Amino acid sequence: MQKIFDKSKMDYNEFKIPKKGGKLRNVVAPNKELLKFQRSVLRTLNSFYFKQVEGTEIQDIAHGFLKGRNVITAAEQHIGYKVTIMMDISNFFDTVYSTMLPEEFATIPQLFHKDGYCAQGFATSPLLANIASIQMLQRISRYLKRFDDYAFTIYADDIQISVNIEDYDVLNRIISEVSKDIEAAGFKVNEKKTRIKYAKFGWRRILGVNVGDKEVRATRKVIRKIRAARQQRNGPSLGGLMNWASCQKPKYRK
């Protein structure tokens, strides 16, 4: 991780963009030199994460921003389950501080906002957040072991837990206990985004993908966009949508 660089050339700009709910999201955009440095350590961060979880009970849980994984590899874990609990971590990157990370990364100021957190907009923030979440995933996994059959995945700030239990009280108990584990790790649950999805009511949409009893497929919204792109003869848009609708896994597999 030792690199030679000119700190004076590394800086960032901050601005706010509106969210769907009307609130504002703070985005930190690194300049060219800072972005180049952050990208240069992505492979190191990725390798570090895999080494930390290899051979453990959480090695297949995180799917966001990791080599060989995407929303499809996460969604496929939930095929065939009766119920999926969806949970969201509030302001995920902004609550990951340098103090939550190994010293070899925590001591590199170019990976953090001046206030010490992993800014949204920094190239390294997603992987650093994955590393900082390891203990949280271990906590949740230990709790879920009491169930005979379950699926547990996380993609950035989105948590998915599938079980074959439809009892509402049990499901709410799972939400309560998992929320405690999340908060014990220094994060906070966005309760407004917590959802329980039942397979008996149709496809469960997980990370923008429809998940059923035997397969995953594109949502109707994506199909409508494909039809619109064809009518408008929008080649670039159509190509991207077709690729998304095919539910392809990454070509690289670890």
PDB file of C-alpha atoms in Angstrom:
ATOM      1  CA  MET A   1       0.000   0.000   0.000  1.00  0.00           C
ATOM      2  CA  GLN A   2       3.013   2.315   0.134  1.00  0.00           C
ATOM      3  CA  LYS A   3       2.762   4.745  -2.776  1.00  0.00           C
ATOM      4  CA  ILE A   4       4.470   7.999  -3.693  1.00  0.00           C
ATOM      5  CA  PHE A   5       2.085  10.826  -4.517  1.00  0.00           C
ATOM      6  CA  ASP A   6       1.721  14.582  -4.188  1.00  0.00           C
ATOM      7  CA  LYS A   7      -0.887  15.244  -1.498  1.00  0.00           C
ATOM      8  CA  SER A   8      -1.312  18.842  -2.616  1.00  0.00           C
ATOM      9  CA  LYS A   9      -2.818  17.719  -5.918  1.00  0.00           C
ATOM     10  CA  MET A  10      -5.405  15.496  -4.276  1.00  0.00           C
ATOM     11  CA  ASP A  11      -8.686  17.170  -3.473  1.00  0.00           C
ATOM     12  CA  TYR A  12     -12.437  16.767  -3.899  1.00  0.00           C
ATOM     13  CA  ASN A  13     -15.622  18.768  -4.412  1.00  0.00           C
ATOM     14  CA  GLU A  14     -18.818  18.323  -2.436  1.00  0.00           C
ATOM     15  CA  PHE A  15     -22.341  18.860  -3.697  1.00  0.00           C
ATOM     16  CA  LYS A  16     -25.859  17.660  -2.990  1.00  0.00           C
ATOM     17  CA  ILE A  17     -28.323  15.860  -5.258  1.00  0.00           C
ATOM     18  CA  PRO A  18     -32.020  15.255  -4.526  1.00  0.00           C
ATOM     19  CA  LYS A  19     -33.250  11.817  -3.460  1.00  0.00           C
ATOM     20  CA  LYS A  20     -36.605  10.356  -4.485  1.00  0.00           C
ATOM     21  CA  GLY A  21     -38.134  11.263  -1.122  1.00  0.00           C
ATOM     22  CA  GLY A  22     -37.172  14.907  -1.458  1.00  0.00           C
ATOM     23  CA  LYS A  23     -34.163  14.805   0.859  1.00  0.00           C
ATOM     24  CA  LEU A  24     -30.670  15.670  -0.323  1.00  0.00           C
ATOM     25  CA  ARG A  25     -27.760  13.253  -0.754  1.00  0.00           C
ATOM     26  CA  ASN A  26     -24.247  14.536  -0.145  1.00  0.00           C
ATOM     27  CA  VAL A  27     -21.835  13.450  -2.876  1.00  0.00           C
ATOM     28  CA  VAL A  28     -18.075  13.902  -2.736  1.00  0.00           C
ATOM     29  CA  ALA A  29     -16.368  13.925  -6.144  1.00  0.00           C
ATOM     30  CA  PRO A  30     -12.584  13.353  -6.112  1.00  0.00           C
ATOM     31  CA  ASN A  31     -10.443  15.256  -8.569  1.00  0.00           C
ATOM     32  CA  LYS A  32      -8.500  13.457 -11.283  1.00  0.00           C
ATOM     33  CA  GLU A  33      -5.376  12.810  -9.198  1.00  0.00           C
ATOM     34  CA  LEU A  34      -7.265  11.591  -6.135  1.00  0.00           C
ATOM     35  CA  LEU A  35      -9.518   9.345  -8.216  1.00  0.00           C
ATOM     36  CA  LYS A  36      -6.475   7.858  -9.953  1.00  0.00           C
ATOM     37  CA  PHE A  37      -4.883   7.029  -6.600  1.00  0.00           C
ATOM     38  CA  GLN A  38      -8.106   5.506  -5.213  1.00  0.00           C
ATOM     39  CA  ARG A  39      -8.516   3.313  -8.277  1.00  0.00           C
ATOM     40  CA  SER A  40      -4.917   2.139  -7.921  1.00  0.00           C
ATOM     41  CA  VAL A  41      -5.708   0.467  -4.575  1.00  0.00           C
ATOM     42  CA  LEU A  42      -9.011  -1.189  -5.545  1.00  0.00           C
ATOM     43  CA  ARG A  43      -7.379  -4.508  -6.379  1.00  0.00           C
ATOM     44  CA  THR A  44      -5.600  -4.525  -3.014  1.00  0.00           C
ATOM     45  CA  LEU A  45      -8.869  -3.843  -1.173  1.00  0.00           C
ATOM     46  CA  ASN A  46     -10.692  -6.526  -3.142  1.00  0.00           C
ATOM     47  CA  SER A  47      -7.991  -9.123  -2.403  1.00  0.00           C
ATOM     48  CA  PHE A  48      -7.916  -8.158   1.261  1.00  0.00           C
ATOM     49  CA  TYR A  49     -11.657  -8.698   1.614  1.00  0.00           C
ATOM     50  CA  PHE A  50     -11.585 -12.153   0.019  1.00  0.00           C
ATOM     51  CA  LYS A  51      -8.644 -13.208   2.196  1.00  0.00           C
ATOM     52  CA  GLN A  52     -10.504 -12.132   5.336  1.00  0.00           C
ATOM     53  CA  VAL A  53     -13.671 -14.096   4.548  1.00  0.00           C
ATOM     54  CA  GLU A  54     -12.218 -17.090   2.688  1.00  0.00           C
ATOM     55  CA  GLY A  55     -13.269 -20.350   4.296  1.00  0.00           C
ATOM     56  CA  THR A  56     -15.605 -18.623   6.767  1.00  0.00           C
ATOM     57  CA  GLU A  57     -19.389 -18.747   7.111  1.00  0.00           C
ATOM     58  CA  ILE A  58     -19.704 -15.325   5.466  1.00  0.00           C
ATOM     59  CA  GLN A  59     -17.569 -15.916   2.373  1.00  0.00           C
ATOM     60  CA  ASP A  60     -20.580 -15.909   0.013  1.00  0.00           C
ATOM     61  CA  ILE A  61     -22.716 -13.197   1.637  1.00  0.00           C
ATOM     62  CA  ALA A  62     -21.428  -9.893   0.197  1.00  0.00           C
ATOM     63  CA  HIS A  63     -22.033  -9.347  -3.532  1.00  0.00           C
ATOM     64  CA  GLY A  64     -21.617  -5.618  -4.082  1.00  0.00           C
ATOM     65  CA  PHE A  65     -18.535  -4.224  -5.850  1.00  0.00           C
ATOM     66  CA  LEU A  66     -16.597  -7.484  -5.554  1.00  0.00           C
ATOM     67  CA  LYS A  67     -14.894  -9.329  -8.401  1.00  0.00           C
ATOM     68  CA  GLY A  68     -17.060 -12.081  -9.856  1.00  0.00           C
ATOM     69  CA  ARG A  69     -20.240 -10.938  -8.100  1.00  0.00           C
ATOM     70  CA  ASN A  70     -23.222  -8.752  -8.898  1.00  0.00           C
ATOM     71  CA  VAL A  71     -26.965  -8.415  -8.201  1.00  0.00           C
ATOM     72  CA  ILE A  72     -27.643 -11.659 -10.091  1.00  0.00           C
ATOM     73  CA  THR A  73     -25.287 -13.757  -7.962  1.00  0.00           C
ATOM     74  CA  ALA A  74     -27.003 -12.280  -4.903  1.00  0.00           C
ATOM     75  CA  ALA A  75     -30.584 -12.696  -6.133  1.00  0.00           C
ATOM     76  CA  GLU A  76     -29.996 -16.327  -7.160  1.00  0.00           C
ATOM     77  CA  GLN A  77     -29.295 -17.246  -3.552  1.00  0.00           C
ATOM     78  CA  HIS A  78     -32.967 -16.544  -2.772  1.00  0.00           C
ATOM     79  CA  ILE A  79     -34.586 -18.759  -5.418  1.00  0.00           C
ATOM     80  CA  GLY A  80     -37.258 -21.069  -4.024  1.00  0.00           C
ATOM     81  CA  TYR A  81     -37.787 -19.490  -0.620  1.00  0.00           C
ATOM     82  CA  LYS A  82     -41.232 -18.622   0.722  1.00  0.00           C
ATOM     83  CA  VAL A  83     -40.345 -15.261   2.264  1.00  0.00           C
ATOM     84  CA  THR A  84     -37.662 -12.600   1.843  1.00  0.00           C
ATOM     85  CA  ILE A  85     -36.940  -9.847   4.361  1.00  0.00           C
ATOM     86  CA  MET A  86     -35.454  -6.694   2.838  1.00  0.00           C
ATOM     87  CA  MET A  87     -33.535  -4.265   5.063  1.00  0.00           C
ATOM     88  CA  ASP A  88     -31.558  -1.096   4.383  1.00  0.00           C
ATOM     89  CA  ILE A  89     -28.674   0.514   6.260  1.00  0.00           C
ATOM     90  CA  SER A  90     -29.042   4.291   6.614  1.00  0.00           C
ATOM     91  CA  ASN A  91     -26.319   6.464   5.078  1.00  0.00           C
ATOM     92  CA  PHE A  92     -24.106   3.413   4.779  1.00  0.00           C
ATOM     93  CA  PHE A  93     -20.863   4.865   3.407  1.00  0.00           C
ATOM     94  CA  ASP A  94     -21.120   7.994   5.559  1.00  0.00           C
ATOM     95  CA  THR A  95     -21.206   5.842   8.706  1.00  0.00           C
ATOM     96  CA  VAL A  96     -18.075   3.853   7.831  1.00  0.00           C
ATOM     97  CA  TYR A  97     -15.198   5.590   9.620  1.00  0.00           C
ATOM     98  CA  SER A  98     -11.467   5.008   9.397  1.00  0.00           C
ATOM     99  CA  THR A  99     -11.555   3.759  13.007  1.00  0.00           C
ATOM    100  CA  MET A 100     -13.664   0.779  11.833  1.00  0.00           C
ATOM    101  CA  LEU A 101     -10.961  -0.409   9.421  1.00  0.00           C
ATOM    102  CA  PRO A 102      -7.589  -2.157   9.705  1.00  0.00           C
ATOM    103  CA  GLU A 103      -4.697   0.203  10.413  1.00  0.00           C
ATOM    104  CA  GLU A 104      -3.091  -0.400   7.017  1.00  0.00           C
ATOM    105  CA  PHE A 105      -6.073   1.336   5.401  1.00  0.00           C
ATOM    106  CA  ALA A 106      -7.173   3.638   8.219  1.00  0.00           C
ATOM    107  CA  THR A 107      -3.875   5.520   8.063  1.00  0.00           C
ATOM    108  CA  ILE A 108      -4.293   6.515   4.394  1.00  0.00           C
ATOM    109  CA  PRO A 109      -6.123   9.882   4.455  1.00  0.00           C
ATOM    110  CA  GLN A 110      -6.776   9.817   0.691  1.00  0.00           C
ATOM    111  CA  LEU A 111      -9.357   7.065   1.251  1.00  0.00           C
ATOM    112  CA  PHE A 112     -11.528   9.187   3.530  1.00  0.00           C
ATOM    113  CA  HIS A 113     -13.363  12.481   3.796  1.00  0.00           C
ATOM    114  CA  LYS A 114     -11.589  15.073   5.928  1.00  0.00           C
ATOM    115  CA  ASP A 115     -14.074  14.199   8.676  1.00  0.00           C
ATOM    116  CA  GLY A 116     -12.870  10.592   8.650  1.00  0.00           C
ATOM    117  CA  TYR A 117     -15.665   8.730   6.877  1.00  0.00           C
ATOM    118  CA  CYS A 118     -15.918   6.876   3.549  1.00  0.00           C
ATOM    119  CA  ALA A 119     -17.487   9.503   1.353  1.00  0.00           C
ATOM    120  CA  GLN A 120     -20.112   8.583  -1.203  1.00  0.00           C
ATOM    121  CA  GLY A 121     -18.433   9.259  -4.529  1.00  0.00           C
ATOM    122  CA  PHE A 122     -14.993   7.960  -3.599  1.00  0.00           C
ATOM    123  CA  ALA A 123     -13.976   4.938  -5.695  1.00  0.00           C
ATOM    124  CA  THR A 124     -12.748   3.083  -2.610  1.00  0.00           C
ATOM    125  CA  SER A 125     -15.783   3.604  -0.352  1.00  0.00           C
ATOM    126  CA  PRO A 126     -17.799   0.522  -1.456  1.00  0.00           C
ATOM    127  CA  LEU A 127     -14.912  -1.901  -0.821  1.00  0.00           C
ATOM    128  CA  LEU A 128     -13.943  -0.233   2.443  1.00  0.00           C
ATOM    129  CA  ALA A 129     -17.579  -0.525   3.524  1.00  0.00           C
ATOM    130  CA  ASN A 130     -17.482  -4.246   2.688  1.00  0.00           C
ATOM    131  CA  ILE A 131     -14.396  -4.668   4.871  1.00  0.00           C
ATOM    132  CA  ALA A 132     -15.916  -2.660   7.731  1.00  0.00           C
ATOM    133  CA  SER A 133     -19.067  -4.833   7.550  1.00  0.00           C
ATOM    134  CA  ILE A 134     -17.308  -8.160   8.165  1.00  0.00           C
ATOM    135  CA  GLN A 135     -18.010  -8.252  11.899  1.00  0.00           C
ATOM    136  CA  MET A 136     -21.632  -7.248  11.315  1.00  0.00           C
ATOM    137  CA  LEU A 137     -22.111 -10.109   8.837  1.00  0.00           C
ATOM    138  CA  GLN A 138     -20.581 -12.520  11.326  1.00  0.00           C
ATOM    139  CA  ARG A 139     -23.010 -11.370  14.014  1.00  0.00           C
ATOM    140  CA  ILE A 140     -26.036 -11.783  11.770  1.00  0.00           C
ATOM    141  CA  SER A 141     -24.854 -15.167  10.481  1.00  0.00           C
ATOM    142  CA  ARG A 142     -24.483 -16.508  14.001  1.00  0.00           C
ATOM    143  CA  TYR A 143     -28.074 -15.510  14.756  1.00  0.00           C
ATOM    144  CA  LEU A 144     -29.500 -16.988  11.537  1.00  0.00           C
ATOM    145  CA  LYS A 145     -27.867 -20.361  12.202  1.00  0.00           C
ATOM    146  CA  ARG A 146     -30.816 -21.240  14.440  1.00  0.00           C
ATOM    147  CA  PHE A 147     -32.955 -21.628  11.320  1.00  0.00           C
ATOM    148  CA  ASP A 148     -32.707 -24.867   9.365  1.00  0.00           C
ATOM    149  CA  ASP A 149     -32.797 -23.245   5.945  1.00  0.00           C
ATOM    150  CA  TYR A 150     -32.108 -19.636   5.007  1.00  0.00           C
ATOM    151  CA  ALA A 151     -30.342 -17.380   2.505  1.00  0.00           C
ATOM    152  CA  PHE A 152     -28.477 -14.254   3.558  1.00  0.00           C
ATOM    153  CA  THR A 153     -26.891 -11.710   1.218  1.00  0.00           C
ATOM    154  CA  ILE A 154     -25.874  -8.067   1.270  1.00  0.00           C
ATOM    155  CA  TYR A 155     -25.297  -5.684  -1.622  1.00  0.00           C
ATOM    156  CA  ALA A 156     -23.843  -2.350  -0.464  1.00  0.00           C
ATOM    157  CA  ASP A 157     -26.448  -1.076   2.038  1.00  0.00           C
ATOM    158  CA  ASP A 158     -29.188  -3.572   1.080  1.00  0.00           C
ATOM    159  CA  ILE A 159     -29.641  -6.724   3.179  1.00  0.00           C
ATOM    160  CA  GLN A 160     -31.711  -9.718   2.038  1.00  0.00           C
ATOM    161  CA  ILE A 161     -32.725 -12.643   4.254  1.00  0.00           C
ATOM    162  CA  SER A 162     -34.902 -15.462   2.922  1.00  0.00           C
ATOM    163  CA  VAL A 163     -36.536 -18.197   5.007  1.00  0.00           C
ATOM    164  CA  ASN A 164     -39.288 -20.780   4.637  1.00  0.00           C
ATOM    165  CA  ILE A 165     -41.244 -19.368   7.567  1.00  0.00           C
ATOM    166  CA  GLU A 166     -44.402 -17.327   7.016  1.00  0.00           C
ATOM    167  CA  ASP A 167     -45.252 -16.656  10.657  1.00  0.00           C
ATOM    168  CA  TYR A 168     -45.417 -12.858  10.959  1.00  0.00           C
ATOM    169  CA  ASP A 169     -44.254 -12.833  14.588  1.00  0.00           C
ATOM    170  CA  VAL A 170     -41.177 -14.920  13.770  1.00  0.00           C
ATOM    171  CA  LEU A 171     -40.329 -12.702  10.812  1.00  0.00           C
ATOM    172  CA  ASN A 172     -40.583  -9.576  12.939  1.00  0.00           C
ATOM    173  CA  ARG A 173     -38.382 -11.216  15.556  1.00  0.00           C
ATOM    174  CA  ILE A 174     -35.767 -11.815  12.863  1.00  0.00           C
ATOM    175  CA  ILE A 175     -35.973  -8.152  11.848  1.00  0.00           C
ATOM    176  CA  SER A 176     -35.598  -7.056  15.466  1.00  0.00           C
ATOM    177  CA  GLU A 177     -32.596  -9.293  16.201  1.00  0.00           C
ATOM    178  CA  VAL A 178     -30.822  -8.468  12.945  1.00  0.00           C
ATOM    179  CA  SER A 179     -31.408  -4.759  13.621  1.00  0.00           C
ATOM    180  CA  LYS A 180     -29.656  -5.157  16.978  1.00  0.00           C
ATOM    181  CA  ASP A 181     -26.680  -6.816  15.272  1.00  0.00           C
ATOM    182  CA  ILE A 182     -26.503  -4.014  12.720  1.00  0.00           C
ATOM    183  CA  GLU A 183     -26.582  -1.330  15.401  1.00  0.00           C
ATOM    184  CA  ALA A 184     -24.015  -3.197  17.535  1.00  0.00           C
ATOM    185  CA  ALA A 185     -21.633  -2.927  14.580  1.00  0.00           C
ATOM    186  CA  GLY A 186     -22.029   0.863  14.470  1.00  0.00           C
ATOM    187  CA  PHE A 187     -24.664   1.130  11.741  1.00  0.00           C
ATOM    188  CA  LYS A 188     -28.357   2.030  11.742  1.00  0.00           C
ATOM    189  CA  VAL A 189     -31.353   0.447  10.013  1.00  0.00           C
ATOM    190  CA  ASN A 190     -33.592   2.564   7.812  1.00  0.00           C
ATOM    191  CA  GLU A 191     -36.874   1.200   9.163  1.00  0.00           C
ATOM    192  CA  LYS A 192     -38.926   2.883   6.432  1.00  0.00           C
ATOM    193  CA  LYS A 193     -37.279   0.626   3.844  1.00  0.00           C
ATOM    194  CA  THR A 194     -37.757  -2.645   5.736  1.00  0.00           C
ATOM    195  CA  ARG A 195     -40.018  -4.986   3.744  1.00  0.00           C
ATOM    196  CA  ILE A 196     -41.336  -8.550   3.951  1.00  0.00           C
ATOM    197  CA  LYS A 197     -42.020 -10.173   0.574  1.00  0.00           C
ATOM    198  CA  TYR A 198     -43.999 -13.401   0.252  1.00  0.00           C
ATOM    199  CA  ALA A 199     -43.482 -15.770  -2.679  1.00  0.00           C
ATOM    200  CA  LYS A 200     -47.169 -16.749  -2.590  1.00  0.00           C
ATOM    201  CA  PHE A 201     -48.024 -13.271  -3.905  1.00  0.00           C
ATOM    202  CA  GLY A 202     -45.804 -13.651  -6.973  1.00  0.00           C
ATOM    203  CA  TRP A 203     -42.255 -12.767  -7.915  1.00  0.00           C
ATOM    204  CA  ARG A 204     -40.127 -11.263  -5.161  1.00  0.00           C
ATOM    205  CA  ARG A 205     -38.189  -8.279  -6.496  1.00  0.00           C
ATOM    206  CA  ILE A 206     -34.708  -8.420  -5.005  1.00  0.00           C
ATOM    207  CA  LEU A 207     -32.085  -5.837  -6.025  1.00  0.00           C
ATOM    208  CA  GLY A 208     -34.149  -4.963  -9.092  1.00  0.00           C
ATOM    209  CA  VAL A 209     -34.472  -8.599 -10.207  1.00  0.00           C
ATOM    210  CA  ASN A 210     -37.562 -10.809 -10.063  1.00  0.00           C
ATOM    211  CA  VAL A 211     -36.892 -13.956  -8.021  1.00  0.00           C
ATOM    212  CA  GLY A 212     -39.198 -16.969  -8.253  1.00  0.00           C
ATOM    213  CA  ASP A 213     -39.352 -20.625  -7.286  1.00  0.00           C
ATOM    214  CA  LYS A 214     -36.873 -21.802  -9.921  1.00  0.00           C
ATOM    215  CA  GLU A 215     -35.266 -18.815 -11.618  1.00  0.00           C
ATOM    216  CA  VAL A 216     -34.546 -15.093 -11.716  1.00  0.00           C
ATOM    217  CA  ARG A 217     -35.757 -12.843 -14.506  1.00  0.00           C
ATOM    218  CA  ALA A 218     -36.029  -9.194 -15.506  1.00  0.00           C
ATOM    219  CA  THR A 219     -38.874  -7.091 -14.109  1.00  0.00           C
ATOM    220  CA  ARG A 220     -41.766  -5.784 -16.204  1.00  0.00           C
ATOM    221  CA  LYS A 221     -40.338  -2.293 -15.885  1.00  0.00           C
ATOM    222  CA  VAL A 222     -37.158  -3.382 -17.663  1.00  0.00           C
ATOM    223  CA  ILE A 223     -39.158  -5.154 -20.382  1.00  0.00           C
ATOM    224  CA  ARG A 224     -41.189  -1.961 -20.983  1.00  0.00           C
ATOM    225  CA  LYS A 225     -37.977   0.040 -21.277  1.00  0.00           C
ATOM    226  CA  ILE A 226     -36.658  -2.448 -23.853  1.00  0.00           C
ATOM    227  CA  ARG A 227     -39.800  -2.037 -25.962  1.00  0.00           C
ATOM    228  CA  ALA A 228     -39.521   1.751 -25.739  1.00  0.00           C
ATOM    229  CA  ALA A 229     -35.837   1.670 -26.745  1.00  0.00           C
ATOM    230  CA  ARG A 230     -36.687  -0.495 -29.763  1.00  0.00           C
ATOM    231  CA  GLN A 231     -39.435   1.867 -30.873  1.00  0.00           C
ATOM    232  CA  GLN A 232     -37.125   4.852 -30.461  1.00  0.00           C
ATOM    233  CA  ARG A 233     -34.277   2.955 -32.150  1.00  0.00           C
ATOM    234  CA  ASN A 234     -32.026   3.829 -29.233  1.00  0.00           C
ATOM    235  CA  GLY A 235     -29.241   1.324 -29.816  1.00  0.00           C
ATOM    236  CA  PRO A 236     -26.949   2.096 -26.844  1.00  0.00           C
ATOM    237  CA  SER A 237     -29.841   2.096 -24.388  1.00  0.00           C
ATOM    238  CA  LEU A 238     -31.294  -1.077 -25.910  1.00  0.00           C
ATOM    239  CA  GLY A 239     -27.976  -2.878 -25.639  1.00  0.00           C
ATOM    240  CA  GLY A 240     -27.594  -2.062 -21.967  1.00  0.00           C
ATOM    241  CA  LEU A 241     -31.179  -3.031 -21.185  1.00  0.00           C
ATOM    242  CA  MET A 242     -30.905  -6.308 -23.079  1.00  0.00           C
ATOM    243  CA  ASN A 243     -27.753  -7.158 -21.158  1.00  0.00           C
ATOM    244  CA  TRP A 244     -29.515  -6.393 -17.865  1.00  0.00           C
ATOM    245  CA  ALA A 245     -32.606  -8.380 -18.842  1.00  0.00           C
ATOM    246  CA  SER A 246     -30.487 -11.444 -19.645  1.00  0.00           C
ATOM    247  CA  CYS A 247     -29.559 -11.645 -15.932  1.00  0.00           C
ATOM    248  CA  GLN A 248     -25.939 -12.384 -16.707  1.00  0.00           C
ATOM    249  CA  LYS A 249     -23.428 -13.223 -14.025  1.00  0.00           C
ATOM    250  CA  PRO A 250     -20.014 -11.525 -14.192  1.00  0.00           C
ATOM    251  CA  LYS A 251     -17.602 -13.203 -16.572  1.00  0.00           C
ATOM    252  CA  TYR A 252     -14.896 -13.259 -13.900  1.00  0.00           C
ATOM    253  CA  ARG A 253     -15.423 -15.815 -11.147  1.00  0.00           C
ATOM    254  CA  LYS A 254     -13.123 -16.120  -8.151  1.00  0.00           C
TER     255      LYS A 254
END
